[in-house]
Coordinates of C-alpha atoms in Angstrom, one line a residue:
X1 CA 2.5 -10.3 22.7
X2 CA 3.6 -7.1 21.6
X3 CA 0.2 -4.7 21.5
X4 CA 2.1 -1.2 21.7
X5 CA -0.1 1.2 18.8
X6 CA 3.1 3.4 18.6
X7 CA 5.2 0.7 17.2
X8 CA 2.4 1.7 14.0
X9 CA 3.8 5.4 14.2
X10 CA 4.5 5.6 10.3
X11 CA 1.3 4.2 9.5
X12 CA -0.8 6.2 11.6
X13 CA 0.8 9.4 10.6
X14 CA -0.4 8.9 7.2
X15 CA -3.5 8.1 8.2
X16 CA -3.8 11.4 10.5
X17 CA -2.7 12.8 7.6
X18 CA -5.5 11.9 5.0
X19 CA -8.1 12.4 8.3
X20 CA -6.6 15.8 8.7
X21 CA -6.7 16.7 5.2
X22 CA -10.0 15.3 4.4
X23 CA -11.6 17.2 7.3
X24 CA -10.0 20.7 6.0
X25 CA -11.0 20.1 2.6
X26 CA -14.8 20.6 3.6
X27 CA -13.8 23.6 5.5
X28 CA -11.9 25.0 3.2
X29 CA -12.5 27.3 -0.3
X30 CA -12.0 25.9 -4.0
X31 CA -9.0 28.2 -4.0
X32 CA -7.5 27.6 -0.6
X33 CA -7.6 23.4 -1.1
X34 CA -3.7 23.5 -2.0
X35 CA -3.6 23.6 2.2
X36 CA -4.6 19.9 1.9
X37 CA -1.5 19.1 0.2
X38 CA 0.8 20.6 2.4
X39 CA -1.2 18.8 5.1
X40 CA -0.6 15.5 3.6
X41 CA 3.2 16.6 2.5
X42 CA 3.8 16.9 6.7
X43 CA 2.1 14.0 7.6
X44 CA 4.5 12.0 5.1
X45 CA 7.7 13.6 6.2
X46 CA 6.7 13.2 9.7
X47 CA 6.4 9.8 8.9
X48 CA 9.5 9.3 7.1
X49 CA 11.2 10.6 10.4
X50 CA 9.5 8.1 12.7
X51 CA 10.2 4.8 9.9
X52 CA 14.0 5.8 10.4
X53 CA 13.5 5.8 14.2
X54 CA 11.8 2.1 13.8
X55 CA 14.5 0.9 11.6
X56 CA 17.5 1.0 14.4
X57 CA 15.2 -1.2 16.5
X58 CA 15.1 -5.0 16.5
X59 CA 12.5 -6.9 14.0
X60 CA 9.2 -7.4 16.0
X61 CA 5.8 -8.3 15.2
X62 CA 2.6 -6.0 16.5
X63 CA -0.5 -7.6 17.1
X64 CA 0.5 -10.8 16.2
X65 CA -0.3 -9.8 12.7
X66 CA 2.1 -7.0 11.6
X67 CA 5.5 -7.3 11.2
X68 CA 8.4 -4.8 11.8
X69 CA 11.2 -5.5 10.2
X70 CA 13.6 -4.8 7.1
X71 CA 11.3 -5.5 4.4
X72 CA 8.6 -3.4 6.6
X73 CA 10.8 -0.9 6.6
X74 CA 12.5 0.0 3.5
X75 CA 8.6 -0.6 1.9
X76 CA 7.2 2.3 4.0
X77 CA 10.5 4.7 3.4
X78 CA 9.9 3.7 -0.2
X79 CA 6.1 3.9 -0.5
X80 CA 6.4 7.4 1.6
X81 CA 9.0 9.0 -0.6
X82 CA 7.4 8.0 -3.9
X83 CA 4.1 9.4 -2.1
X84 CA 5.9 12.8 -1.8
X85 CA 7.0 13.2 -4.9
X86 CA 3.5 12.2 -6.9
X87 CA 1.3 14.8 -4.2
X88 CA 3.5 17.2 -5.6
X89 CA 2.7 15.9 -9.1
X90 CA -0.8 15.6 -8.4
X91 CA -1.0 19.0 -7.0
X92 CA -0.5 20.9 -10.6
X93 CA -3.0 19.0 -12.6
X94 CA -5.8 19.0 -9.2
X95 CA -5.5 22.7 -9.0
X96 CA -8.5 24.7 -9.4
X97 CA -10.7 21.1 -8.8
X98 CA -13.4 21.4 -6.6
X99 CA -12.3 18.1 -5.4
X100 CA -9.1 19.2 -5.0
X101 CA -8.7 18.0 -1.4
X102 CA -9.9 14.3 -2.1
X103 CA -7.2 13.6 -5.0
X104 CA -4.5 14.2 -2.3
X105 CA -6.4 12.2 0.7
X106 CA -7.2 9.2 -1.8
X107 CA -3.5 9.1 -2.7
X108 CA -3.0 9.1 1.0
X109 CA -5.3 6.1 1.8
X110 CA -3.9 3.8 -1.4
X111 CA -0.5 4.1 0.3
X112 CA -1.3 3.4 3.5
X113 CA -3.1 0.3 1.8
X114 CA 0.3 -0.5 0.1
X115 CA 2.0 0.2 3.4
X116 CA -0.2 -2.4 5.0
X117 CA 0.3 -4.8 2.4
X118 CA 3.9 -4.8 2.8
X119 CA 3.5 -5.2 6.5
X120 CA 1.1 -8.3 6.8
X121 CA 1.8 -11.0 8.9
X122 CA -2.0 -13.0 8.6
X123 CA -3.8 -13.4 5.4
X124 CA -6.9 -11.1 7.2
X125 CA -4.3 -8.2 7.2
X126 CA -3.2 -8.6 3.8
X127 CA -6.8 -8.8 2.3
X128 CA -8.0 -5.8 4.4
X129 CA -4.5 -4.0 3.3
X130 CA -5.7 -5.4 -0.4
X131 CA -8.8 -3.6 -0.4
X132 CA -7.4 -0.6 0.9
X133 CA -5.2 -0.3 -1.3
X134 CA -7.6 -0.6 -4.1
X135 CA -10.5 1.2 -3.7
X136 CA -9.7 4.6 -3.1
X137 CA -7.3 3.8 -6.5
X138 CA -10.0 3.3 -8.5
X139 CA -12.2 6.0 -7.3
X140 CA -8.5 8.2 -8.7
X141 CA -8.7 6.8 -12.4
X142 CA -11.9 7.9 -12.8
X143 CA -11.7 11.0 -10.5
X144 CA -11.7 13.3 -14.0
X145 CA -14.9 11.8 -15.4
X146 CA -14.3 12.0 -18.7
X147 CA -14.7 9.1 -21.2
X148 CA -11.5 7.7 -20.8
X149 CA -11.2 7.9 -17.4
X150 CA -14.6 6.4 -16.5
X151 CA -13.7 3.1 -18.8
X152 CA -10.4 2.8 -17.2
X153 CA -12.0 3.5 -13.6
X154 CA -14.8 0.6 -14.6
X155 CA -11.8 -2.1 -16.0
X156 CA -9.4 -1.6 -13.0
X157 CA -12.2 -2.2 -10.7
X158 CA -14.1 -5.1 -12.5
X159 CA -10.6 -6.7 -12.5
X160 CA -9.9 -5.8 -9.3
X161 CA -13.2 -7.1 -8.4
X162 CA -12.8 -10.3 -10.2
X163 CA -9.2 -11.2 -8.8
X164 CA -9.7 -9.8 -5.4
X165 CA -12.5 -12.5 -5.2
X166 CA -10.6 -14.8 -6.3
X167 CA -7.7 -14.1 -3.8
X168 CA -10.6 -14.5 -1.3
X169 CA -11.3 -17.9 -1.9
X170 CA -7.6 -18.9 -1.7
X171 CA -7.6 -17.7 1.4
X172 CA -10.9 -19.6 2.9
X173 CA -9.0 -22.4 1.3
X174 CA -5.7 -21.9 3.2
X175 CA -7.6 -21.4 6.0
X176 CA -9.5 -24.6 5.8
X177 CA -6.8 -26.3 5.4
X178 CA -4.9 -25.0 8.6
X179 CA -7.1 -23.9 10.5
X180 CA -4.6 -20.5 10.9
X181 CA -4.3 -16.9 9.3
X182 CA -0.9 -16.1 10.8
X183 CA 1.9 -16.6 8.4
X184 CA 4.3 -18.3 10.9
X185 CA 1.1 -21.1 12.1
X186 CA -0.3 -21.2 8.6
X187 CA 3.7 -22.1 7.2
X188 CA 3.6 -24.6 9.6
X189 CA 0.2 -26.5 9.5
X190 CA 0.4 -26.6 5.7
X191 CA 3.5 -28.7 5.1
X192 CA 1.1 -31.7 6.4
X193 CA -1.9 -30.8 4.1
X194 CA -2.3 -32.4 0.9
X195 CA -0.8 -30.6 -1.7
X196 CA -3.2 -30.2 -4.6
X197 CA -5.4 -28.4 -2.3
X198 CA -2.5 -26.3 -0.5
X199 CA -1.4 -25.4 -4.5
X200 CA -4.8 -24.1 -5.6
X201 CA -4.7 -22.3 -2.4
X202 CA -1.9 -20.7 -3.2
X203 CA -2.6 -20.4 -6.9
X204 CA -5.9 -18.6 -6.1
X205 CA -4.3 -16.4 -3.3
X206 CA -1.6 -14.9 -6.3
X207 CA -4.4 -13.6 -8.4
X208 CA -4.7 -11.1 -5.9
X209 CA -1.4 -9.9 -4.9
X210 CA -0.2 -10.6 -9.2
X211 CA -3.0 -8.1 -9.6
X212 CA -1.6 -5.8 -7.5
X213 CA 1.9 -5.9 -8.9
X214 CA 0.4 -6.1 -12.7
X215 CA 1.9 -9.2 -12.6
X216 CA 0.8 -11.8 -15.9
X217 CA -1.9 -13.3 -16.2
X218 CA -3.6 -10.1 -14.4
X219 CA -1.6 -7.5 -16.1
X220 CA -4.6 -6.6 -18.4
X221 CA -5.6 -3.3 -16.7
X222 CA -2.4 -1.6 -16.8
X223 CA -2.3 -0.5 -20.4
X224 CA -5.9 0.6 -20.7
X225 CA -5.7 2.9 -16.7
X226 CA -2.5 4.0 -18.0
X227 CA -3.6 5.6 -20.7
X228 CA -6.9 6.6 -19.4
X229 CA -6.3 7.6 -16.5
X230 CA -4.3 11.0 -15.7
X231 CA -0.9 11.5 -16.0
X232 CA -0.5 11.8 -11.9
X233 CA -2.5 9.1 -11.5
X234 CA -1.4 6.9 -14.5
X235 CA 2.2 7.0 -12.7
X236 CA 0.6 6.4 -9.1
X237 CA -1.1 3.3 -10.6
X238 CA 1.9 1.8 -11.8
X239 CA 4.6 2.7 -9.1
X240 CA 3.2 2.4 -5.5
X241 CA 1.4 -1.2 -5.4
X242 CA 4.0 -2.8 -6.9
X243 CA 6.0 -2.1 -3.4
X244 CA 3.6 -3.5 -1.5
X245 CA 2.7 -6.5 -3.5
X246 CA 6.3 -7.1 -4.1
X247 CA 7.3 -7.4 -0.5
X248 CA 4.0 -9.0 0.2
X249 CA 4.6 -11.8 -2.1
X250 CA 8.4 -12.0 -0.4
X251 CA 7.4 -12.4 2.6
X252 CA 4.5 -15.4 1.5
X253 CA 7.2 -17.0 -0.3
X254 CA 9.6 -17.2 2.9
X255 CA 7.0 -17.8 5.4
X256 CA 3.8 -19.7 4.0
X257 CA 4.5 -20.8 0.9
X258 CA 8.8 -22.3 1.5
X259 CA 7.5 -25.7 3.1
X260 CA 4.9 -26.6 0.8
X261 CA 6.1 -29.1 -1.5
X262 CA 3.6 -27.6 -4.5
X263 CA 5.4 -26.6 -6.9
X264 CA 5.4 -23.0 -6.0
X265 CA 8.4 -22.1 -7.4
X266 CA 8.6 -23.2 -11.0
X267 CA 5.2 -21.3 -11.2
X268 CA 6.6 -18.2 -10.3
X269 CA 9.6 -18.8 -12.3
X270 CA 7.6 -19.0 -15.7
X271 CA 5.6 -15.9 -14.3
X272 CA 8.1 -14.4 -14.3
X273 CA 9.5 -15.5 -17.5
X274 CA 6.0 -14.9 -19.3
X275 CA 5.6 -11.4 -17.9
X276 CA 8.7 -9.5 -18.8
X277 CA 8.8 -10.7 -22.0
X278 CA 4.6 -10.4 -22.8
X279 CA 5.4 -6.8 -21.3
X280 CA 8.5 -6.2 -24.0
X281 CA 6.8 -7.9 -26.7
X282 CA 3.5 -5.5 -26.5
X283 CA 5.8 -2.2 -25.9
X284 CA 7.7 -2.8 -29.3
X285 CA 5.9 -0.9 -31.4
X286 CA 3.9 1.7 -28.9
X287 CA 3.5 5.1 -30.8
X288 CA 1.9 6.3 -27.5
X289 CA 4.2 6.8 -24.3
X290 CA 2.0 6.0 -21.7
X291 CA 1.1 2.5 -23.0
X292 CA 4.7 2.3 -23.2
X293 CA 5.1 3.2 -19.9
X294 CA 2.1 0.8 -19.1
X295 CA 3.9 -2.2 -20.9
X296 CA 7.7 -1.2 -19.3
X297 CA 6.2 -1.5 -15.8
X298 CA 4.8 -5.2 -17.0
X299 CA 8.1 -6.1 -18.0
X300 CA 9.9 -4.6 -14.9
X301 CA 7.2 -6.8 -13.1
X302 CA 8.5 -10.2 -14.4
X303 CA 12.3 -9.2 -13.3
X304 CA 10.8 -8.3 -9.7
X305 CA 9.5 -11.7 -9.6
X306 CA 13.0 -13.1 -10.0
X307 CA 13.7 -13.3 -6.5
X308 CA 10.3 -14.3 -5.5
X309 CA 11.1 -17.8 -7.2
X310 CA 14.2 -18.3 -5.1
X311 CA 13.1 -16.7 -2.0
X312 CA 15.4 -18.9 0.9
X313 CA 17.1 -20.1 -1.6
X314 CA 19.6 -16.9 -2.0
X315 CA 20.7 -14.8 0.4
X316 CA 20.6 -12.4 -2.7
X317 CA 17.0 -12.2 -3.0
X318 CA 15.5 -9.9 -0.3
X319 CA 18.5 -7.7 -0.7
X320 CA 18.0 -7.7 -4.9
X321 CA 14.1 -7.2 -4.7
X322 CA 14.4 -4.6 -1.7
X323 CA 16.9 -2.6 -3.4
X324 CA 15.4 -2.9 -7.5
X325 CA 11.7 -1.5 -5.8
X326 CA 13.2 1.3 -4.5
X327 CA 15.0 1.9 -7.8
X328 CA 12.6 1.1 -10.2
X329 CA 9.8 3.8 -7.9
X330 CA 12.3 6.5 -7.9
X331 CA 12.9 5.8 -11.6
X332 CA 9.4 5.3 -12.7
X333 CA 8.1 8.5 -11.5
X334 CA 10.6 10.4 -12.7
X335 CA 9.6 9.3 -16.7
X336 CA 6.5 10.1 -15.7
X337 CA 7.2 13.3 -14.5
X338 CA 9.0 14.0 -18.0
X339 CA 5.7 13.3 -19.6
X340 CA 3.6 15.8 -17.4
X341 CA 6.3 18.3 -17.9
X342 CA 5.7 18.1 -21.5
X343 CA 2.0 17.4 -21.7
X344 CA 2.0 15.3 -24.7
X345 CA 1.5 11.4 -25.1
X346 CA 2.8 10.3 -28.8
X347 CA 6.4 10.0 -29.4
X348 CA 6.5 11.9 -32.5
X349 CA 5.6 14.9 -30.0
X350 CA 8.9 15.1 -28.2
X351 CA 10.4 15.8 -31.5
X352 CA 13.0 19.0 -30.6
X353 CA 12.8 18.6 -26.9
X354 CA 16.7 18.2 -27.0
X355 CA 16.4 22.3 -28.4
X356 CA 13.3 23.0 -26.2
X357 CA 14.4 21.4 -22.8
X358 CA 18.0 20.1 -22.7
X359 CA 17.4 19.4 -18.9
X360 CA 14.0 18.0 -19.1
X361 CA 15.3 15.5 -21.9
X362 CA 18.7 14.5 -19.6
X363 CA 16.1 13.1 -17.4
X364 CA 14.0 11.5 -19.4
X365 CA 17.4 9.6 -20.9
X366 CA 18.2 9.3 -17.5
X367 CA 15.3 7.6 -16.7
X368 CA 14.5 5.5 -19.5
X369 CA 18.1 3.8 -19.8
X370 CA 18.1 3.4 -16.1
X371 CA 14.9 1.1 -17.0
X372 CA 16.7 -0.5 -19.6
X373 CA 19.7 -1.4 -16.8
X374 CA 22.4 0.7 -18.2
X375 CA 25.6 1.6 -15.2
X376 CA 25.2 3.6 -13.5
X377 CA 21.7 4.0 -13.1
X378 CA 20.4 2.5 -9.6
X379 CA 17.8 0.0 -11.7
X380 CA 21.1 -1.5 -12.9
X381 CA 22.5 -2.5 -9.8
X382 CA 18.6 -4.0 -9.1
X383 CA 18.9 -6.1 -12.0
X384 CA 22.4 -7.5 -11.6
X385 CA 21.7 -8.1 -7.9
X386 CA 17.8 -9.9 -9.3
X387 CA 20.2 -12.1 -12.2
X388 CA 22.3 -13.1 -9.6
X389 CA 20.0 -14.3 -6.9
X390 CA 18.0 -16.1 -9.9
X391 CA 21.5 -17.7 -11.1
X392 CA 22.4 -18.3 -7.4
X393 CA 19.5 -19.7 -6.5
X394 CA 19.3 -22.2 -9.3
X395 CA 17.4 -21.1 -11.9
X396 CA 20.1 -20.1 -14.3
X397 CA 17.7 -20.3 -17.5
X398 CA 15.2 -17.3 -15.9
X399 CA 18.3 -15.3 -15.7
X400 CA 19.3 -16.0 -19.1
X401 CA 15.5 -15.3 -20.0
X402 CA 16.1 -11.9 -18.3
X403 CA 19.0 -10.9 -20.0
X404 CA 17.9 -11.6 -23.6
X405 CA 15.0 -9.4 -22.8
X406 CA 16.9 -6.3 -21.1
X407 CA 18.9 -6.7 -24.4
X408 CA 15.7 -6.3 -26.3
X409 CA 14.0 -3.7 -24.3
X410 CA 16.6 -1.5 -25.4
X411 CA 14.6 -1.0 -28.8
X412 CA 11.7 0.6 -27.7
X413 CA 13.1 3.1 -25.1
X414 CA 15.3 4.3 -28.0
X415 CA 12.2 4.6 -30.3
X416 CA 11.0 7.5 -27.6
X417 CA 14.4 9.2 -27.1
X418 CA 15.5 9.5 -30.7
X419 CA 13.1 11.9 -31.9
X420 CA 14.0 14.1 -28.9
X421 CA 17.5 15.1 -30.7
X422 CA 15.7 15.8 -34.3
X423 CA 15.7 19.4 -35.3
X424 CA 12.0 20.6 -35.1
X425 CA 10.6 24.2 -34.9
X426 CA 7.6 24.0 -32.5
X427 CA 6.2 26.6 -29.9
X428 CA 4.5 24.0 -27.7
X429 CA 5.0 25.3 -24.1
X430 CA 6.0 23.0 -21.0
X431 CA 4.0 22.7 -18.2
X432 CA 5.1 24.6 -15.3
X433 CA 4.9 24.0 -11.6
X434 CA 7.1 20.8 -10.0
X435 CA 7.0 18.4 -12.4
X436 CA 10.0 19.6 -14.1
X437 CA 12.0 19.8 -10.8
X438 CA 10.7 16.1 -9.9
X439 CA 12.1 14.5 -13.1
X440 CA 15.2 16.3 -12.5
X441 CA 15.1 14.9 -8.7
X442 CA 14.1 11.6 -9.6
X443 CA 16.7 11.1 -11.9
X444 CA 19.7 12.8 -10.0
X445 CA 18.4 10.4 -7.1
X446 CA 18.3 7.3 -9.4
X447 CA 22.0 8.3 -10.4
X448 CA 23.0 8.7 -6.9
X449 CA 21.3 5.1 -5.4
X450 CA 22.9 3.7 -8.4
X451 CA 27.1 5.3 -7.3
X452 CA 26.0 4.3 -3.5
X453 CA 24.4 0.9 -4.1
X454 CA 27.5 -0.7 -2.4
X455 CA 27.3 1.7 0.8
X456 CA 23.3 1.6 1.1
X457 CA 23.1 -2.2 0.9
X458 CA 25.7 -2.6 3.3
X459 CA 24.5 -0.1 5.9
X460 CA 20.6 -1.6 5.3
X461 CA 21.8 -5.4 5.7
X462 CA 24.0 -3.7 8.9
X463 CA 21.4 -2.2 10.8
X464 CA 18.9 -5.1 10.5

């Protein structure tokens, strides 16, 4: 038994840091909040530092209920560095709040939820790390309480709500069936349970984590927060959870859900199938970038589920889903942060950015074709490594699926960059502060995980 609290070093830095910051913020003046941020910022790199001292030690599990390995790992470097880059995102649009502090401490807790999720080991873990994860996020979509917000605050939760329940009762069902929480006894005891039950069980315990990753059927919420919500928060919403549910759902499939003979896999496989192309299908003929956005992250959702369905199956698939999160966060928050920088949500609006902002607009094309999969974008390298582990792993068809839909996406990011090049007088100020220098960041980094995809997958699969 392994009961040592600084093998949780990462974690509880983060959580110092949103106890830290949240204490200062009610000492603290309207104007001086901004210290709360900085607060947080440390907090994060200190625990950036201590997740690369973790990752050079052998896999381990803490508590019996946490584990500490690879996909551990590169989920906390991940969730931390996208963390980073949206409190300084947050930090222009929360300025002047007199809530100022609480936007940067709730980010704080939601990752640290995500974290958590990632980490689980025993179903009560992952459904305490679930509603972490969740409740300080909705209390961010409606943290401007305007009409918008408010309605997408009240639909993320009531769904949230709903699914979450419903993820509860697969687990009382799991549990009843086995008698255990912890992955490694609950894999075990359930190869002998009957089957029907053991698949509703696991059926019920998806709508949680699916919710999570805005996964279909659950993926209702994501258009309507996206949109609703702010800007910071719209591209919080649809980046972080999906790192933790992601891994989360990896590390069910490999430990819980591999012996059961339930038909686990064709489920996910059609998932899969139905949410990348539900997700292309709606974003066809979006007028308003951030339900494009919205309906992009869907789609990206069903090729993340990819190696989920061949999980032990491919040596490709931890590797390929490890590698396309961290690519697709980096990448996602860097569109977004082309849209704060801009300030405008319709497509017809970034008419003449290529006169206005040359730079800004390299990153949005950046960005947007490294979502479509074009070289040598890192998101690229995700998606020929999640085709591959599909096609390895036998399910040849979803890759097929896959590639006649990155083919097709191709349309609608096209329909938001071409107006960008046409020649239109306008004296519509950008926003200033760090948004512009995160898109530019984001995409450089996409571009530079994309050239070193060869020499990070090799040193990751080295060390662990």
């Amino acid at each position: 038994m392994n009961e040592n609290p600084l093998d949780l070093l990462p974690e509880l830095l983060v959580l110092a840091g949103a106890v830290i910051g949240l204490l200062a913020g009610l000492f603290l003046r309207r104007e001086r909040q901004r210290l709360v941020a900085w607060i947080c910022a440390a907090a994060l790199v200190a625990a950036l530092g201590a997740t690369a001292i973790a990752a050079v030690r052998p896999d381990m599990t803490a508590f019996e209920s946490y584990s500490l390995d690879l996909l551990t790992h590169v989920a906390r470097a991940t969730v931390i560095v996208a963390t980073l880059l949206l409190i300084v995102l947050a930090a222009g649009w929360a300025r002047g709040s007199s809530r100022e502090a609480e936007v940067y401490v709730l980010i704080m807790l939601a990752s640290l939820g995500t974290i958590l999720l990632a980490g689980a080991d025993d179903l009560l873990v992952l459904v305490a790390a679930y509603l972490l994860a969740s409740i300080p996020a909705y209390g961010l979509a409606g943290f401007a309480k305007d009409a918008a917000g408010t309605e997408a605050a009240l639909k993320y939760y009531l769904m949230g709500a709903f699914l979450g329940v419903l993820m509860l009762a697969g687990v009382t069902l799991l549990y009843g069936l086995s008698g255990a929480t912890a992955y490694e006894e609950l894999g075990e005891r359930l190869t002998t349970a009957p089957g029907g039950a053991v698949g509703l069980g696991i059926v019920l315990l998806l709508a949680g984590v699916l919710f999570k990753a805005g996964g279909a059927p659950a993926q209702f919420w994501v258009p309507d927060v996206t949109e609703g919500a702010s800007r910071p928060v719209a591209a919080f919403v649809t980046t972080i959870p999906k790192v933790g549910a992601f891994v989360a759902l990896l590390r069910l499939s490999t430990e819980v859900f591999d012996g059961a003979d339930t038909g686990w896999r064709p489920l996910i496989a059609v998932i899969a199938a139905a949410t990348m192309t539900l997700g292309n299908l709606a974003a066809f003929y979006q007028d308003n970038v951030r339900r494009l956005l919205a309906y992009s992250t869907i789609s990206q959702a069903g090729y993340l589920l990819m190696p989920i369905a061949v999980a032990g199956r491919s040596e490709l698939a931890e590797p390929a889903l490890l590698f396309y999160v961290a690519a697709y966060a980096l990448t996602n928050i860097g569109a977004f942060a082309v849209v704060l920088a801009v300030g405008e949500d319709l497509v017809t609006d970034y008419a003449g950015l290529a006169r206005r902002a040359p730079g800004l607009l390299l990153a949005l094309v950046i960005c947007l074709l490294g979502l479509v999969g074009t070289p040598p974008a890192a998101v690229f390298v995700g998606k020929v490594l999640v085709f591959t582990a599909a096609w390895d792993g036998g399910y040849a068809w979803l890759a097929v699926v896959a590639v006649v839909n990155t083919v097709a996406s191709v349309f609608y990011y096209l329909r938001w960059i071409r107006p960008a090049f046409r020649h239109v007088e306008t004296d519509a100020a950008l926003a200033e502060g760090g948004a512009r220098w995160i898109a530019y960041a984001a995409a450089l980094a996409s571009l530079l995980l994309g050239v070193g995809a060869g020499a990070v997958l090799t040193a990751g699969f080295t060390v662990s």
